[in-house]
PDB file of C-alpha atoms in Angstrom:
ATOM      1  CA  MET A 779      25.955  59.462  63.266  1.00  0.00           C
ATOM      2  CA  LEU A 780      23.597  57.109  61.597  1.00  0.00           C
ATOM      3  CA  GLU A 781      21.245  58.176  58.771  1.00  0.00           C
ATOM      4  CA  THR A 782      18.248  57.094  61.223  1.00  0.00           C
ATOM      5  CA  GLU A 783      19.924  59.037  64.474  1.00  0.00           C
ATOM      6  CA  GLN A 784      20.469  62.192  62.107  1.00  0.00           C
ATOM      7  CA  LYS A 785      16.724  62.090  60.958  1.00  0.00           C
ATOM      8  CA  ARG A 786      15.555  61.671  64.544  1.00  0.00           C
ATOM      9  CA  HIS A 787      17.689  64.546  65.902  1.00  0.00           C
ATOM     10  CA  LEU A 788      16.660  66.769  62.802  1.00  0.00           C
ATOM     11  CA  MET A 789      12.935  66.177  63.637  1.00  0.00           C
ATOM     12  CA  ASP A 790      13.782  66.987  67.649  1.00  0.00           C
ATOM     13  CA  ASP A 791      15.398  70.268  66.513  1.00  0.00           C
ATOM     14  CA  GLY A 792      12.067  71.608  65.572  1.00  0.00           C
ATOM     15  CA  THR A 793      11.287  70.436  61.797  1.00  0.00           C
ATOM     16  CA  MET A 794       8.173  71.432  60.833  1.00  0.00           C
ATOM     17  CA  PRO A 795       5.740  68.770  60.017  1.00  0.00           C
ATOM     18  CA  MET A 796       5.039  70.861  56.558  1.00  0.00           C
ATOM     19  CA  LYS A 797       6.119  73.849  54.704  1.00  0.00           C
ATOM     20  CA  VAL A 798       5.339  75.752  51.756  1.00  0.00           C
ATOM     21  CA  GLU A 799       8.092  76.450  49.275  1.00  0.00           C
ATOM     22  CA  GLY A 800       8.057  77.744  45.666  1.00  0.00           C
ATOM     23  CA  GLY A 801       4.184  77.984  46.156  1.00  0.00           C
ATOM     24  CA  ARG A 802       4.014  74.058  46.803  1.00  0.00           C
ATOM     25  CA  ILE A 803       2.527  72.308  50.085  1.00  0.00           C
ATOM     26  CA  LEU A 804       5.275  70.008  51.313  1.00  0.00           C
ATOM     27  CA  LEU A 805       4.346  67.535  54.028  1.00  0.00           C
ATOM     28  CA  ILE A 806       6.948  65.466  55.967  1.00  0.00           C
ATOM     29  CA  ASP A 807       5.153  61.839  54.644  1.00  0.00           C
ATOM     30  CA  GLN A 808       4.715  60.375  58.256  1.00  0.00           C
ATOM     31  CA  ARG A 809       3.881  56.984  56.856  1.00  0.00           C
ATOM     32  CA  LYS A 810       7.549  56.590  56.152  1.00  0.00           C
ATOM     33  CA  LEU A 811       9.037  57.557  59.413  1.00  0.00           C
ATOM     34  CA  PRO A 812      11.330  57.034  61.081  1.00  0.00           C
ATOM     35  CA  GLY A 813      13.422  54.882  58.499  1.00  0.00           C
ATOM     36  CA  ILE A 814      12.903  57.529  55.713  1.00  0.00           C
ATOM     37  CA  PHE A 815      12.518  61.768  55.864  1.00  0.00           C
ATOM     38  CA  GLU A 816      10.857  62.540  52.767  1.00  0.00           C
ATOM     39  CA  TYR A 817       8.096  65.055  51.766  1.00  0.00           C
ATOM     40  CA  PHE A 818       4.756  64.491  50.107  1.00  0.00           C
ATOM     41  CA  ASP A 819       3.741  67.045  47.422  1.00  0.00           C
ATOM     42  CA  ALA A 820      -0.062  67.822  48.783  1.00  0.00           C
ATOM     43  CA  THR A 821      -0.329  71.281  46.734  1.00  0.00           C
ATOM     44  CA  ASP A 822      -3.080  69.769  44.729  1.00  0.00           C
ATOM     45  CA  LEU A 823      -6.656  69.673  46.614  1.00  0.00           C
ATOM     46  CA  ASP A 824      -7.119  65.920  45.683  1.00  0.00           C
ATOM     47  CA  ALA A 825      -3.548  65.091  46.743  1.00  0.00           C
ATOM     48  CA  MET A 826      -4.208  66.978  50.278  1.00  0.00           C
ATOM     49  CA  CYS A 827      -7.460  65.015  50.799  1.00  0.00           C
ATOM     50  CA  PHE A 828      -5.361  61.836  50.115  1.00  0.00           C
ATOM     51  CA  ALA A 829      -2.530  62.965  52.506  1.00  0.00           C
ATOM     52  CA  ILE A 830      -5.229  63.731  55.209  1.00  0.00           C
ATOM     53  CA  THR A 831      -7.292  60.423  54.472  1.00  0.00           C
ATOM     54  CA  ASP A 832      -4.131  57.948  54.406  1.00  0.00           C
ATOM     55  CA  MET A 833      -2.785  59.620  57.243  1.00  0.00           C
ATOM     56  CA  VAL A 834       0.418  61.172  55.510  1.00  0.00           C
ATOM     57  CA  VAL A 835       0.009  64.234  57.911  1.00  0.00           C
ATOM     58  CA  ARG A 836      -0.821  63.129  61.426  1.00  0.00           C
ATOM     59  CA  GLY A 837      -1.461  64.853  64.543  1.00  0.00           C
ATOM     60  CA  ALA A 838      -4.343  67.108  65.345  1.00  0.00           C
ATOM     61  CA  PRO A 839      -3.211  70.514  64.718  1.00  0.00           C
ATOM     62  CA  SER A 840      -1.013  69.493  61.505  1.00  0.00           C
ATOM     63  CA  ILE A 841      -3.950  67.858  60.244  1.00  0.00           C
ATOM     64  CA  GLY A 842      -5.844  71.148  60.658  1.00  0.00           C
ATOM     65  CA  VAL A 843      -3.280  73.637  59.238  1.00  0.00           C
ATOM     66  CA  ALA A 844      -2.335  71.205  56.174  1.00  0.00           C
ATOM     67  CA  ALA A 845      -5.997  71.296  55.608  1.00  0.00           C
ATOM     68  CA  ALA A 846      -6.406  75.071  55.555  1.00  0.00           C
ATOM     69  CA  LEU A 847      -3.254  75.337  53.687  1.00  0.00           C
ATOM     70  CA  GLY A 848      -4.379  73.001  50.927  1.00  0.00           C
ATOM     71  CA  MET A 849      -8.182  74.806  51.050  1.00  0.00           C
ATOM     72  CA  ALA A 850      -6.235  78.380  50.606  1.00  0.00           C
ATOM     73  CA  CYS A 851      -4.021  77.136  47.885  1.00  0.00           C
ATOM     74  CA  HIS A 852      -6.915  75.454  45.922  1.00  0.00           C
ATOM     75  CA  LEU A 853      -8.953  78.464  46.106  1.00  0.00           C
ATOM     76  CA  SER A 854      -6.087  81.159  45.239  1.00  0.00           C
ATOM     77  CA  LYS A 855      -5.572  79.053  42.099  1.00  0.00           C
ATOM     78  CA  LEU A 856      -9.272  79.254  41.249  1.00  0.00           C
ATOM     79  CA  ALA A 857      -9.369  82.979  42.179  1.00  0.00           C
ATOM     80  CA  SER A 858      -6.447  83.704  39.591  1.00  0.00           C
ATOM     81  CA  ALA A 859      -8.665  82.099  36.924  1.00  0.00           C
ATOM     82  CA  SER A 860     -11.757  84.307  38.035  1.00  0.00           C
ATOM     83  CA  ASN A 861     -13.194  81.096  39.225  1.00  0.00           C
ATOM     84  CA  ILE A 862     -14.087  81.785  42.604  1.00  0.00           C
ATOM     85  CA  ASN A 863     -17.482  82.182  44.401  1.00  0.00           C
ATOM     86  CA  LEU A 864     -19.117  81.189  47.834  1.00  0.00           C
ATOM     87  CA  ASP A 865     -20.599  77.758  46.562  1.00  0.00           C
ATOM     88  CA  VAL A 866     -16.779  76.472  45.620  1.00  0.00           C
ATOM     89  CA  VAL A 867     -15.360  77.873  48.982  1.00  0.00           C
ATOM     90  CA  LYS A 868     -18.303  75.953  50.719  1.00  0.00           C
ATOM     91  CA  ASN A 869     -17.875  72.635  48.394  1.00  0.00           C
ATOM     92  CA  THR A 870     -14.027  73.090  48.834  1.00  0.00           C
ATOM     93  CA  LYS A 871     -14.348  73.137  52.741  1.00  0.00           C
ATOM     94  CA  ASP A 872     -16.971  70.293  52.625  1.00  0.00           C
ATOM     95  CA  LYS A 873     -14.403  68.065  50.606  1.00  0.00           C
ATOM     96  CA  LEU A 874     -11.742  68.631  52.876  1.00  0.00           C
ATOM     97  CA  ASP A 875     -13.678  67.856  56.129  1.00  0.00           C
ATOM     98  CA  ALA A 876     -15.015  64.641  54.904  1.00  0.00           C
ATOM     99  CA  THR A 877     -11.729  63.482  54.788  1.00  0.00           C
ATOM    100  CA  ARG A 878     -11.549  63.177  58.651  1.00  0.00           C
ATOM    101  CA  PRO A 879     -15.308  63.489  59.706  1.00  0.00           C
ATOM    102  CA  THR A 880     -14.442  63.553  63.401  1.00  0.00           C
ATOM    103  CA  ALA A 881     -11.555  65.916  63.159  1.00  0.00           C
ATOM    104  CA  VAL A 882     -12.039  68.647  65.373  1.00  0.00           C
ATOM    105  CA  ASN A 883      -9.110  70.588  64.495  1.00  0.00           C
ATOM    106  CA  LEU A 884      -9.682  70.236  60.682  1.00  0.00           C
ATOM    107  CA  LYS A 885     -13.047  71.623  60.696  1.00  0.00           C
ATOM    108  CA  TRP A 886     -11.655  74.497  63.010  1.00  0.00           C
ATOM    109  CA  ALA A 887      -9.357  75.547  60.265  1.00  0.00           C
ATOM    110  CA  THR A 888     -11.496  75.113  56.944  1.00  0.00           C
ATOM    111  CA  GLU A 889     -14.176  77.445  58.862  1.00  0.00           C
ATOM    112  CA  LYS A 890     -11.255  79.893  59.558  1.00  0.00           C
ATOM    113  CA  VAL A 891     -10.414  79.820  55.849  1.00  0.00           C
ATOM    114  CA  PHE A 892     -14.038  79.707  54.840  1.00  0.00           C
ATOM    115  CA  ASP A 893     -14.664  83.006  57.071  1.00  0.00           C
ATOM    116  CA  CYS A 894     -11.483  84.713  55.504  1.00  0.00           C
ATOM    117  CA  ALA A 895     -12.675  83.600  52.039  1.00  0.00           C
ATOM    118  CA  GLU A 896     -16.264  84.596  52.429  1.00  0.00           C
ATOM    119  CA  SER A 897     -14.989  88.299  54.081  1.00  0.00           C
ATOM    120  CA  LEU A 898     -12.235  88.420  51.244  1.00  0.00           C
ATOM    121  CA  LEU A 899     -15.147  87.791  48.463  1.00  0.00           C
ATOM    122  CA  GLN A 900     -17.058  90.688  49.532  1.00  0.00           C
ATOM    123  CA  GLY A 901     -14.350  93.367  49.248  1.00  0.00           C
ATOM    124  CA  SER A 902     -13.384  94.309  45.307  1.00  0.00           C
ATOM    125  CA  GLN A 903     -10.395  92.911  44.537  1.00  0.00           C
ATOM    126  CA  THR A 904      -8.558  91.228  42.012  1.00  0.00           C
ATOM    127  CA  GLY A 905      -8.300  87.074  41.894  1.00  0.00           C
ATOM    128  CA  GLN A 906      -4.624  87.637  42.388  1.00  0.00           C
ATOM    129  CA  GLN A 907      -5.316  89.917  45.517  1.00  0.00           C
ATOM    130  CA  TYR A 908      -7.361  87.264  46.912  1.00  0.00           C
ATOM    131  CA  GLY A 909      -5.204  84.263  46.181  1.00  0.00           C
ATOM    132  CA  GLU A 910      -2.412  86.337  47.957  1.00  0.00           C
ATOM    133  CA  ARG A 911      -4.364  87.608  51.087  1.00  0.00           C
ATOM    134  CA  ASN A 912      -5.837  84.090  51.611  1.00  0.00           C
ATOM    135  CA  ARG A 913      -2.322  82.627  51.290  1.00  0.00           C
ATOM    136  CA  SER A 914      -0.815  85.206  53.738  1.00  0.00           C
ATOM    137  CA  PHE A 915      -3.666  84.102  56.241  1.00  0.00           C
ATOM    138  CA  THR A 916      -3.086  80.433  56.041  1.00  0.00           C
ATOM    139  CA  GLU A 917       0.760  80.610  56.446  1.00  0.00           C
ATOM    140  CA  ARG A 918       0.286  82.792  59.477  1.00  0.00           C
ATOM    141  CA  MET A 919      -1.883  80.119  60.925  1.00  0.00           C
ATOM    142  CA  LEU A 920       0.878  77.775  60.138  1.00  0.00           C
ATOM    143  CA  ALA A 921       3.189  79.775  62.055  1.00  0.00           C
ATOM    144  CA  ASP A 922       1.192  80.338  64.942  1.00  0.00           C
ATOM    145  CA  CYS A 923      -0.311  76.866  65.454  1.00  0.00           C
ATOM    146  CA  LEU A 924       2.893  74.763  64.836  1.00  0.00           C
ATOM    147  CA  HIS A 925       5.629  76.618  66.305  1.00  0.00           C
TER     148      HIS A 925
END
């Protein structure tokens, strides 16, 4: 099988457009398909915003879940440093929403993470517990929306 045919076969076999691995958010770089199969590291909030704006990630469900994962990852890092509050959550949501102002799935997903974050902030838990619960929520979203 030719390399391109192998990659196409891999995608047809249920390869997810993104994955979370070792605390990193890795997106299949849609700009390079079908010739090159490569992951783009969108773990950092600015990298995720770039990935959405520059169409590294494509397709409404994928964009939404990628934004949710990016938001949760960013908020988890801030929570670990005890630097999290509702204003920070709102600013993070707004920054991601601005990447594609008309993307309904993106806004739906960031709103879900915002609601989860708001609920978690009302509880008495450590930054680490907050981060774990927020990441767990978005990883379930990934599984539910993209399988």
